[in-house]
mmCIF file of C-alpha atoms and ligand atoms in Angstrom:
data_model
loop_
_atom_site.group_PDB
_atom_site.id
_atom_site.type_symbol
_atom_site.label_atom_id
_atom_site.label_comp_id
_atom_site.label_asym_id
_atom_site.label_seq_id
_atom_site.Cartn_x
_atom_site.Cartn_y
_atom_site.Cartn_z
ATOM 1 C CA MET U 283 -48.890 7.690 -42.711
ATOM 2 C CA VAL U 284 -45.350 6.563 -43.626
ATOM 3 C CA GLU U 285 -44.007 8.028 -46.870
ATOM 4 C CA LYS U 286 -42.919 5.180 -49.180
ATOM 5 C CA ASN U 287 -39.216 4.983 -49.846
ATOM 6 C CA LEU U 288 -38.586 1.966 -52.074
ATOM 7 C CA ASP U 289 -34.829 2.081 -51.929
ATOM 8 C CA PHE U 290 -32.721 -0.913 -50.905
ATOM 9 C CA ARG U 291 -29.344 0.826 -51.342
ATOM 10 C CA SER U 292 -28.907 1.688 -47.677
ATOM 11 C CA ASP U 293 -30.736 2.629 -44.500
ATOM 12 C CA THR U 294 -29.107 6.057 -44.835
ATOM 13 C CA VAL U 295 -31.710 6.933 -47.474
ATOM 14 C CA THR U 296 -34.534 7.250 -44.944
ATOM 15 C CA TRP U 297 -36.579 10.424 -44.927
ATOM 16 C CA PRO U 298 -37.581 12.100 -41.674
ATOM 17 C CA SER U 299 -41.056 11.301 -40.359
ATOM 18 C CA PRO U 300 -43.709 14.053 -40.399
ATOM 19 C CA GLU U 301 -43.159 14.418 -36.645
ATOM 20 C CA MET U 302 -39.451 14.968 -37.199
ATOM 21 C CA ARG U 303 -40.105 17.634 -39.827
ATOM 22 C CA GLU U 304 -42.457 19.415 -37.471
ATOM 23 C CA ALA U 305 -39.964 19.159 -34.613
ATOM 24 C CA SER U 306 -37.299 20.809 -36.795
ATOM 25 C CA TYR U 307 -39.653 23.646 -37.626
ATOM 26 C CA LYS U 308 -40.507 24.288 -34.006
ATOM 27 C CA ALA U 309 -37.076 23.656 -32.457
ATOM 28 C CA VAL U 310 -35.873 26.199 -29.913
ATOM 29 C CA LEU U 311 -32.432 27.324 -31.081
ATOM 30 C CA GLY U 312 -29.209 28.819 -29.781
ATOM 31 C CA ASP U 313 -25.589 28.574 -30.889
ATOM 32 C CA ASP U 314 -24.109 25.163 -30.254
ATOM 33 C CA VAL U 315 -20.491 26.310 -30.473
ATOM 34 C CA TYR U 316 -21.266 28.545 -27.480
ATOM 35 C CA GLY U 317 -23.004 25.519 -25.939
ATOM 36 C CA ASP U 318 -26.361 27.246 -25.621
ATOM 37 C CA ASP U 319 -28.571 25.514 -28.169
ATOM 38 C CA PRO U 320 -31.168 23.966 -25.838
ATOM 39 C CA THR U 321 -32.326 21.390 -28.382
ATOM 40 C CA VAL U 322 -28.789 20.101 -28.983
ATOM 41 C CA ASN U 323 -28.163 20.050 -25.234
ATOM 42 C CA GLU U 324 -31.331 18.039 -24.712
ATOM 43 C CA LEU U 325 -30.378 15.566 -27.453
ATOM 44 C CA GLU U 326 -26.915 15.133 -25.936
ATOM 45 C CA SER U 327 -28.259 14.496 -22.468
ATOM 46 C CA ILE U 328 -30.860 11.993 -23.758
ATOM 47 C CA ALA U 329 -28.183 10.119 -25.745
ATOM 48 C CA ALA U 330 -25.799 9.969 -22.766
ATOM 49 C CA GLU U 331 -28.574 8.654 -20.546
ATOM 50 C CA ILE U 332 -29.756 5.992 -23.022
ATOM 51 C CA LEU U 333 -26.230 4.707 -23.638
ATOM 52 C CA GLY U 334 -25.277 4.855 -19.955
ATOM 53 C CA LYS U 335 -22.371 7.292 -20.390
ATOM 54 C CA GLU U 336 -21.523 10.565 -18.645
ATOM 55 C CA ALA U 337 -21.740 12.796 -21.697
ATOM 56 C CA ALA U 338 -22.541 12.941 -25.405
ATOM 57 C CA LEU U 339 -21.653 15.013 -28.456
ATOM 58 C CA PHE U 340 -23.789 15.696 -31.536
ATOM 59 C CA VAL U 341 -21.742 15.333 -34.735
ATOM 60 C CA THR U 342 -22.547 15.694 -38.414
ATOM 61 C CA SER U 343 -21.997 12.074 -39.443
ATOM 62 C CA GLY U 344 -20.820 8.661 -38.362
ATOM 63 C CA THR U 345 -17.495 9.276 -40.061
ATOM 64 C CA GLN U 346 -16.979 12.546 -38.192
ATOM 65 C CA GLY U 347 -18.018 10.891 -34.927
ATOM 66 C CA ASN U 348 -15.578 8.021 -35.359
ATOM 67 C CA ALA U 349 -12.786 10.436 -36.327
ATOM 68 C CA ALA U 350 -13.380 12.769 -33.364
ATOM 69 C CA ALA U 351 -13.578 9.786 -30.989
ATOM 70 C CA ILE U 352 -10.419 8.136 -32.297
ATOM 71 C CA LEU U 353 -8.487 11.410 -32.154
ATOM 72 C CA ALA U 354 -9.675 11.935 -28.589
ATOM 73 C CA HIS U 355 -8.416 8.475 -27.588
ATOM 74 C CA THR U 356 -4.989 8.481 -29.237
ATOM 75 C CA ASN U 357 -1.696 10.257 -29.841
ATOM 76 C CA ARG U 358 0.132 10.493 -33.186
ATOM 77 C CA GLY U 359 2.029 7.316 -33.962
ATOM 78 C CA ASP U 360 -0.112 5.055 -31.803
ATOM 79 C CA GLU U 361 -1.369 1.779 -33.206
ATOM 80 C CA ILE U 362 -5.058 0.909 -33.167
ATOM 81 C CA ILE U 363 -6.633 -2.503 -33.699
ATOM 82 C CA LEU U 364 -9.543 -2.869 -36.110
ATOM 83 C CA GLU U 365 -11.428 -5.618 -37.888
ATOM 84 C CA GLU U 366 -10.098 -5.843 -41.447
ATOM 85 C CA ARG U 367 -13.491 -5.168 -43.049
ATOM 86 C CA SER U 368 -14.623 -2.549 -40.555
ATOM 87 C CA HIS U 369 -16.153 0.676 -41.809
ATOM 88 C CA ILE U 370 -13.499 2.779 -40.078
ATOM 89 C CA TYR U 371 -10.731 0.924 -41.896
ATOM 90 C CA LEU U 372 -12.394 0.495 -45.290
ATOM 91 C CA ASN U 373 -14.746 3.389 -45.791
ATOM 92 C CA GLU U 374 -13.681 6.458 -43.859
ATOM 93 C CA VAL U 375 -11.252 7.834 -46.433
ATOM 94 C CA GLY U 376 -8.160 6.843 -44.474
ATOM 95 C CA GLY U 377 -8.981 9.417 -41.802
ATOM 96 C CA ILE U 378 -7.125 7.481 -39.126
ATOM 97 C CA ALA U 379 -3.907 7.934 -41.121
ATOM 98 C CA VAL U 380 -4.490 11.450 -42.400
ATOM 99 C CA LEU U 381 -6.050 13.001 -39.309
ATOM 100 C CA GLY U 382 -4.596 10.858 -36.563
ATOM 101 C CA SER U 383 -1.202 9.746 -37.974
ATOM 102 C CA LEU U 384 -2.144 6.348 -36.593
ATOM 103 C CA MET U 385 -0.957 2.868 -37.478
ATOM 104 C CA ALA U 386 -3.779 0.445 -38.264
ATOM 105 C CA ARG U 387 -3.398 -3.154 -37.154
ATOM 106 C CA THR U 388 -6.179 -5.083 -38.838
ATOM 107 C CA LEU U 389 -7.388 -8.533 -37.805
ATOM 108 C CA LYS U 390 -9.763 -10.907 -39.535
ATOM 109 C CA GLY U 391 -12.906 -11.288 -37.478
ATOM 110 C CA GLU U 392 -15.246 -14.237 -37.173
ATOM 111 C CA MET U 393 -18.458 -12.789 -38.600
ATOM 112 C CA GLY U 394 -17.221 -9.370 -37.536
ATOM 113 C CA TRP U 395 -16.098 -10.438 -34.072
ATOM 114 C CA LEU U 396 -12.439 -10.126 -33.142
ATOM 115 C CA LYS U 397 -11.354 -13.173 -31.207
ATOM 116 C CA PRO U 398 -9.780 -12.323 -27.835
ATOM 117 C CA ASP U 399 -6.627 -14.354 -28.530
ATOM 118 C CA ASP U 400 -6.121 -12.555 -31.835
ATOM 119 C CA ILE U 401 -6.457 -9.200 -30.078
ATOM 120 C CA ARG U 402 -4.064 -10.328 -27.349
ATOM 121 C CA GLY U 403 -1.540 -11.391 -29.976
ATOM 122 C CA ALA U 404 -1.774 -8.076 -31.808
ATOM 123 C CA ILE U 405 -1.216 -5.785 -28.824
ATOM 124 C CA ARG U 406 2.362 -4.491 -28.905
ATOM 125 C CA VAL U 407 4.587 -5.228 -25.976
ATOM 126 C CA GLU U 408 6.365 -2.089 -24.754
ATOM 127 C CA ASN U 409 9.691 -1.786 -26.539
ATOM 128 C CA ILE U 410 11.681 1.218 -27.781
ATOM 129 C CA HIS U 411 11.291 0.035 -31.388
ATOM 130 C CA ARG U 412 7.536 -0.256 -31.426
ATOM 131 C CA PRO U 413 4.478 1.940 -31.626
ATOM 132 C CA THR U 414 2.140 1.828 -28.636
ATOM 133 C CA THR U 415 -1.207 0.081 -29.006
ATOM 134 C CA THR U 416 -3.810 2.308 -27.380
ATOM 135 C CA LEU U 417 -7.198 1.583 -28.885
ATOM 136 C CA LEU U 418 -9.400 -1.302 -29.955
ATOM 137 C CA CYS U 419 -12.237 -0.492 -32.367
ATOM 138 C CA ILE U 420 -15.292 -2.742 -32.544
ATOM 139 C CA GLU U 421 -18.220 -2.481 -34.973
ATOM 140 C CA ASN U 422 -21.697 -3.603 -33.874
ATOM 141 C CA THR U 423 -23.701 -4.426 -35.919
ATOM 142 C CA HIS U 424 -20.964 -5.451 -38.301
ATOM 143 C CA ASN U 425 -21.959 -4.132 -41.687
ATOM 144 C CA THR U 426 -19.864 -6.164 -44.130
ATOM 145 C CA SER U 427 -20.545 -9.401 -42.250
ATOM 146 C CA GLY U 428 -24.216 -8.990 -43.095
ATOM 147 C CA GLY U 429 -25.333 -6.628 -40.328
ATOM 148 C CA ILE U 430 -24.531 -9.267 -37.707
ATOM 149 C CA PRO U 431 -25.098 -8.210 -34.093
ATOM 150 C CA LEU U 432 -22.158 -9.044 -31.849
ATOM 151 C CA THR U 433 -23.469 -10.497 -28.611
ATOM 152 C CA VAL U 434 -22.994 -8.981 -25.171
ATOM 153 C CA GLU U 435 -20.680 -11.919 -24.347
ATOM 154 C CA GLN U 436 -18.556 -11.241 -27.433
ATOM 155 C CA MET U 437 -18.328 -7.551 -26.519
ATOM 156 C CA LYS U 438 -17.308 -8.435 -22.975
ATOM 157 C CA ALA U 439 -14.650 -10.897 -24.095
ATOM 158 C CA ASP U 440 -12.972 -8.242 -26.282
ATOM 159 C CA TRP U 441 -13.338 -5.604 -23.573
ATOM 160 C CA ASP U 442 -11.687 -7.859 -20.999
ATOM 161 C CA VAL U 443 -8.592 -8.336 -23.185
ATOM 162 C CA ALA U 444 -8.411 -4.619 -23.945
ATOM 163 C CA LYS U 445 -8.621 -3.745 -20.257
ATOM 164 C CA GLU U 446 -6.015 -6.365 -19.273
ATOM 165 C CA HIS U 447 -3.623 -4.403 -21.493
ATOM 166 C CA GLY U 448 -4.744 -0.850 -20.715
ATOM 167 C CA LEU U 449 -6.399 -0.214 -24.093
ATOM 168 C CA ASN U 450 -9.475 1.929 -24.618
ATOM 169 C CA VAL U 451 -12.374 0.493 -26.602
ATOM 170 C CA HIS U 452 -14.297 2.504 -29.193
ATOM 171 C CA LEU U 453 -17.536 1.079 -30.515
ATOM 172 C CA ASP U 454 -18.586 2.069 -34.017
ATOM 173 C CA GLY U 455 -22.229 1.541 -33.179
ATOM 174 C CA ALA U 456 -23.615 3.168 -36.302
ATOM 175 C CA ARG U 457 -26.374 0.544 -35.955
ATOM 176 C CA VAL U 458 -26.025 -0.343 -32.276
ATOM 177 C CA PHE U 459 -29.800 -0.131 -31.785
ATOM 178 C CA ASN U 460 -30.282 -2.728 -34.515
ATOM 179 C CA ALA U 461 -27.945 -4.928 -32.479
ATOM 180 C CA ALA U 462 -29.826 -4.292 -29.223
ATOM 181 C CA VAL U 463 -33.220 -4.962 -30.831
ATOM 182 C CA ALA U 464 -31.990 -8.132 -32.565
ATOM 183 C CA LEU U 465 -30.436 -9.434 -29.336
ATOM 184 C CA GLY U 466 -33.402 -8.354 -27.220
ATOM 185 C CA VAL U 467 -31.203 -6.447 -24.766
ATOM 186 C CA ASP U 468 -31.053 -2.892 -23.446
ATOM 187 C CA VAL U 469 -28.481 -0.990 -25.482
ATOM 188 C CA LYS U 470 -26.588 -0.221 -22.244
ATOM 189 C CA GLU U 471 -25.710 -3.910 -21.996
ATOM 190 C CA ILE U 472 -23.730 -3.497 -25.193
ATOM 191 C CA SER U 473 -22.342 -0.011 -24.543
ATOM 192 C CA GLN U 474 -21.045 -0.942 -21.081
ATOM 193 C CA TYR U 475 -18.231 -2.750 -22.894
ATOM 194 C CA ALA U 476 -16.978 0.336 -24.701
ATOM 195 C CA ASP U 477 -15.318 3.497 -23.387
ATOM 196 C CA SER U 478 -16.843 5.439 -26.270
ATOM 197 C CA VAL U 479 -19.683 4.786 -28.679
ATOM 198 C CA GLN U 480 -20.608 6.388 -31.979
ATOM 199 C CA LEU U 481 -24.192 5.843 -33.125
ATOM 200 C CA CYS U 482 -25.968 7.109 -36.226
ATOM 201 C CA LEU U 483 -29.286 8.935 -36.035
ATOM 202 C CA SER U 484 -29.550 9.065 -39.805
ATOM 203 C CA LYS U 485 -29.698 5.360 -40.616
ATOM 204 C CA GLY U 486 -32.508 3.084 -39.404
ATOM 205 C CA LEU U 487 -33.606 5.695 -36.862
ATOM 206 C CA ALA U 488 -34.607 7.902 -39.815
ATOM 207 C CA ALA U 489 -33.307 11.308 -38.740
ATOM 208 C CA PRO U 490 -32.077 13.323 -41.724
ATOM 209 C CA ILE U 491 -28.607 14.178 -40.386
ATOM 210 C CA GLY U 492 -26.267 13.382 -37.569
ATOM 211 C CA SER U 493 -24.626 10.968 -35.205
ATOM 212 C CA MET U 494 -23.848 10.936 -31.491
ATOM 213 C CA VAL U 495 -20.623 10.172 -29.668
ATOM 214 C CA MET U 496 -20.851 9.102 -26.027
ATOM 215 C CA GLY U 497 -18.224 8.650 -23.339
ATOM 216 C CA SER U 498 -16.859 10.145 -20.125
ATOM 217 C CA GLU U 499 -17.050 13.910 -19.468
ATOM 218 C CA ASP U 500 -13.312 14.303 -20.089
ATOM 219 C CA PHE U 501 -13.374 12.259 -23.257
ATOM 220 C CA ILE U 502 -16.325 14.219 -24.683
ATOM 221 C CA LYS U 503 -14.550 17.487 -23.877
ATOM 222 C CA ARG U 504 -11.596 16.377 -26.008
ATOM 223 C CA ALA U 505 -13.861 15.003 -28.760
ATOM 224 C CA ARG U 506 -15.766 18.322 -28.840
ATOM 225 C CA LYS U 507 -12.555 20.172 -29.562
ATOM 226 C CA TYR U 508 -11.671 17.707 -32.339
ATOM 227 C CA ARG U 509 -15.173 18.088 -33.764
ATOM 228 C CA LYS U 510 -14.480 21.830 -34.036
ATOM 229 C CA MET U 511 -11.163 21.084 -35.759
ATOM 230 C CA LEU U 512 -12.974 18.810 -38.208
ATOM 231 C CA GLY U 513 -15.376 21.593 -39.120
ATOM 232 C CA GLY U 514 -18.249 20.173 -37.124
ATOM 233 C CA GLY U 515 -18.894 23.134 -34.839
ATOM 234 C CA MET U 516 -22.471 23.867 -35.838
ATOM 235 C CA ARG U 517 -24.496 26.901 -34.857
ATOM 236 C CA GLN U 518 -28.334 26.710 -34.826
ATOM 237 C CA ALA U 519 -27.940 22.939 -34.845
ATOM 238 C CA GLY U 520 -31.150 22.412 -32.881
ATOM 239 C CA ILE U 521 -32.921 22.390 -36.222
ATOM 240 C CA ILE U 522 -31.251 19.047 -37.002
ATOM 241 C CA ALA U 523 -31.010 17.871 -33.389
ATOM 242 C CA ALA U 524 -34.802 17.981 -32.935
ATOM 243 C CA PRO U 525 -35.404 15.009 -35.295
ATOM 244 C CA GLY U 526 -32.552 13.260 -33.485
ATOM 245 C CA ILE U 527 -34.514 13.404 -30.227
ATOM 246 C CA ILE U 528 -37.446 11.686 -31.937
ATOM 247 C CA ALA U 529 -35.047 9.159 -33.489
ATOM 248 C CA LEU U 530 -33.730 8.145 -30.060
ATOM 249 C CA THR U 531 -37.004 8.215 -28.172
ATOM 250 C CA LYS U 532 -39.534 6.941 -30.729
ATOM 251 C CA MET U 533 -37.845 5.114 -33.597
ATOM 252 C CA VAL U 534 -35.911 2.339 -31.889
ATOM 253 C CA ASP U 535 -38.635 -0.257 -31.324
ATOM 254 C CA ARG U 536 -39.766 -0.181 -34.950
ATOM 255 C CA LEU U 537 -36.341 -1.509 -36.044
ATOM 256 C CA ALA U 538 -37.850 -4.936 -35.309
ATOM 257 C CA ASP U 539 -40.117 -4.375 -38.345
ATOM 258 C CA ASP U 540 -37.073 -3.727 -40.536
ATOM 259 C CA HIS U 541 -35.520 -6.953 -39.285
ATOM 260 C CA ALA U 542 -38.717 -8.924 -39.973
ATOM 261 C CA ASN U 543 -38.895 -7.381 -43.449
ATOM 262 C CA ALA U 544 -35.273 -8.319 -44.147
ATOM 263 C CA LYS U 545 -36.062 -11.886 -43.139
ATOM 264 C CA LEU U 546 -39.088 -11.930 -45.446
ATOM 265 C CA LEU U 547 -36.938 -10.574 -48.253
ATOM 266 C CA GLU U 548 -34.302 -13.237 -47.601
ATOM 267 C CA GLU U 549 -36.907 -16.003 -47.682
ATOM 268 C CA GLY U 550 -38.295 -14.742 -50.993
ATOM 269 C CA LEU U 551 -34.894 -14.312 -52.636
ATOM 270 C CA ARG U 552 -33.721 -17.707 -51.408
ATOM 271 C CA LYS U 553 -36.421 -19.326 -53.562
ATOM 272 C CA ILE U 554 -35.008 -17.811 -56.756
ATOM 273 C CA ASN U 555 -32.551 -20.097 -58.569
ATOM 274 C CA GLY U 556 -29.319 -18.256 -59.264
ATOM 275 C CA ILE U 557 -29.451 -16.034 -56.169
ATOM 276 C CA GLU U 558 -27.215 -16.914 -53.251
ATOM 277 C CA ILE U 559 -27.706 -15.484 -49.749
ATOM 278 C CA LEU U 560 -24.244 -14.575 -48.486
ATOM 279 C CA HIS U 561 -24.696 -14.052 -44.737
ATOM 280 C CA PRO U 562 -27.191 -15.030 -42.047
ATOM 281 C CA VAL U 563 -29.869 -12.325 -41.899
ATOM 282 C CA ARG U 564 -30.143 -11.028 -38.348
ATOM 283 C CA THR U 565 -30.950 -7.329 -38.680
ATOM 284 C CA ASN U 566 -31.863 -5.077 -41.598
ATOM 285 C CA MET U 567 -29.445 -6.254 -44.303
ATOM 286 C CA VAL U 568 -29.593 -8.981 -46.914
ATOM 287 C CA TYR U 569 -26.380 -9.633 -48.834
ATOM 288 C CA ILE U 570 -26.789 -11.606 -52.043
ATOM 289 C CA ASP U 571 -24.763 -12.798 -54.987
ATOM 290 C CA ILE U 572 -26.595 -12.769 -58.304
ATOM 291 C CA GLY U 573 -23.805 -14.263 -60.438
ATOM 292 C CA GLY U 574 -25.849 -17.452 -60.855
ATOM 293 C CA LEU U 575 -28.464 -15.477 -62.800
ATOM 294 C CA GLY U 576 -25.850 -14.457 -65.370
ATOM 295 C CA TRP U 577 -26.552 -10.867 -64.290
ATOM 296 C CA ASN U 578 -24.380 -8.124 -62.869
ATOM 297 C CA GLY U 579 -25.339 -5.268 -60.566
ATOM 298 C CA ASP U 580 -26.389 -3.044 -63.476
ATOM 299 C CA ASP U 581 -28.826 -5.657 -64.815
ATOM 300 C CA TRP U 582 -30.245 -6.037 -61.320
ATOM 301 C CA GLY U 583 -30.481 -2.257 -60.867
ATOM 302 C CA GLU U 584 -32.383 -1.899 -64.168
ATOM 303 C CA ALA U 585 -34.829 -4.682 -63.252
ATOM 304 C CA CYS U 586 -35.433 -3.083 -59.843
ATOM 305 C CA LYS U 587 -35.933 0.324 -61.454
ATOM 306 C CA LYS U 588 -38.721 -1.109 -63.617
ATOM 307 C CA LEU U 589 -40.385 -2.327 -60.416
ATOM 308 C CA GLY U 590 -40.063 1.147 -58.864
ATOM 309 C CA TRP U 591 -37.121 0.284 -56.577
ATOM 310 C CA LYS U 592 -33.550 1.474 -56.224
ATOM 311 C CA SER U 593 -30.923 -1.212 -55.621
ATOM 312 C CA ARG U 594 -27.280 -1.451 -56.559
ATOM 313 C CA GLY U 595 -24.108 -3.384 -55.882
ATOM 314 C CA SER U 596 -20.579 -3.926 -57.047
ATOM 315 C CA GLY U 597 -20.057 -6.761 -59.524
ATOM 316 C CA THR U 598 -22.498 -9.490 -58.645
ATOM 317 C CA THR U 599 -22.643 -8.821 -54.897
ATOM 318 C CA LEU U 600 -25.432 -6.663 -53.547
ATOM 319 C CA ARG U 601 -26.574 -5.423 -50.170
ATOM 320 C CA LEU U 602 -30.286 -4.828 -49.716
ATOM 321 C CA CYS U 603 -31.277 -2.803 -46.654
ATOM 322 C CA THR U 604 -34.732 -2.546 -45.147
ATOM 323 C CA HIS U 605 -35.733 0.627 -43.303
ATOM 324 C CA TYR U 606 -38.397 3.174 -42.435
ATOM 325 C CA GLY U 607 -40.485 3.750 -45.577
ATOM 326 C CA ILE U 608 -40.521 0.068 -46.604
ATOM 327 C CA GLU U 609 -43.483 -1.976 -45.371
ATOM 328 C CA ARG U 610 -44.187 -5.691 -45.387
ATOM 329 C CA GLU U 611 -46.506 -5.433 -48.400
ATOM 330 C CA ASP U 612 -43.780 -3.612 -50.350
ATOM 331 C CA ILE U 613 -41.424 -6.547 -49.781
ATOM 332 C CA GLU U 614 -44.129 -8.997 -50.858
ATOM 333 C CA ALA U 615 -44.749 -7.023 -54.064
ATOM 334 C CA PHE U 616 -40.996 -6.776 -54.709
ATOM 335 C CA ILE U 617 -40.495 -10.535 -54.356
ATOM 336 C CA GLU U 618 -43.311 -11.204 -56.768
ATOM 337 C CA GLY U 619 -41.979 -8.679 -59.277
ATOM 338 C CA ILE U 620 -38.334 -9.687 -59.145
ATOM 339 C CA THR U 621 -39.154 -13.403 -59.285
ATOM 340 C CA ALA U 622 -40.945 -12.770 -62.560
ATOM 341 C CA ALA U 623 -38.211 -10.468 -63.896
ATOM 342 C CA VAL U 624 -35.050 -12.550 -63.411
ATOM 343 C CA PRO U 625 -33.822 -15.081 -66.017
ATOM 344 C CA LYS U 626 -34.968 -18.616 -65.290
ATOM 345 C CA VAL U 627 -31.869 -20.683 -64.603
HETATM 346 C C1 LIG S 293 -20.689 0.697 -39.630
HETATM 347 C C2 LIG S 293 -20.674 2.113 -40.095
HETATM 348 N N1 LIG S 293 -19.960 3.011 -39.408
HETATM 349 C C3 LIG S 293 -19.908 4.292 -39.773
HETATM 350 C C4 LIG S 293 -20.585 4.748 -40.884
HETATM 351 C C5 LIG S 293 -20.429 6.180 -41.291
HETATM 352 O O1 LIG S 293 -21.588 6.929 -41.210
HETATM 353 P P1 LIG S 293 -21.787 8.235 -42.104
HETATM 354 O O2 LIG S 293 -22.212 7.769 -43.448
HETATM 355 O O3 LIG S 293 -22.852 8.996 -41.374
HETATM 356 O O4 LIG S 293 -20.490 8.972 -42.134
HETATM 357 C C6 LIG S 293 -21.346 3.851 -41.638
HETATM 358 C C7 LIG S 293 -22.078 4.325 -42.819
HETATM 359 O O5 LIG S 293 -22.741 3.622 -43.528
HETATM 360 C C8 LIG S 293 -21.378 2.487 -41.233
HETATM 361 O O6 LIG S 293 -22.057 1.571 -41.936
#
């Protein structure tokens, strides 16, 4: 029985399944800083295998995983290329500058995808005056473009340019399984075009805490040291790694339900005059603008609260996420309720 969680704010709000809670309780523990927590070690080897990389590292969050990965790829003063609305650039507290002393070269993507020619044009040619471009960061799915999955062909095209110029590629794959499920491909098809991948266990996969970073043995060794520097050396971490194992092995296929529910939500909202759908809905996110209702995010939040839901946004733009804990009938009831609640325009 899935515990209801009527909260559209994010897929980070998911609660662990009963099986995850039980797995935490029963987890065999050690000390992960000494490398002898068997549950963490098992999670890391499962993640490496699934993503097709040599090794993996369990980290506290997506932000910590991206930071450790970027530090492991770069030297102070390097330049890295990012999409201008990527999570790493917008929402990770400027960690690349503070922690890495890195220059950020941002490019406007086409629905989150960086065009190969734009990347090529942004890579610095070696010259005594210039910083060295060492890393390309990609985000898949691309959150602010509506949770759009970048295709395998798009990933390959960016990878090819990066490799022509000796750059490493880091994939912020917080929701890379949403991308794989939406595209109908094995996740390895996506991850093969990245030297390192960060993926979140605590979003649609419903684990309570944690992310994974995958890459080569050498890379993970460096990232592990940076994780320690960032305060992420955890001890009896098996207690939180155990739900992560269930997330990776049992929670991926059900993401298709979240995508179907997002589509249903989109179809319902599209019928309401005054609501505009901002991006194509391909995974578990529906971005809307409610300005046409004469409402702002607070009005919307209040109306949702009366219907038993949490939902919020900035100004008139809102992101609604579907996830574990929201079923088809909940979306149907929400559409009915919100249709009745909004002003008729
Ligand atoms: C694309 C993307 N990358 C990274 C993160 C960071 O994850 P965390 O919140 O676990 O730090 C998020 C969080 O929402 C995200 O959407």
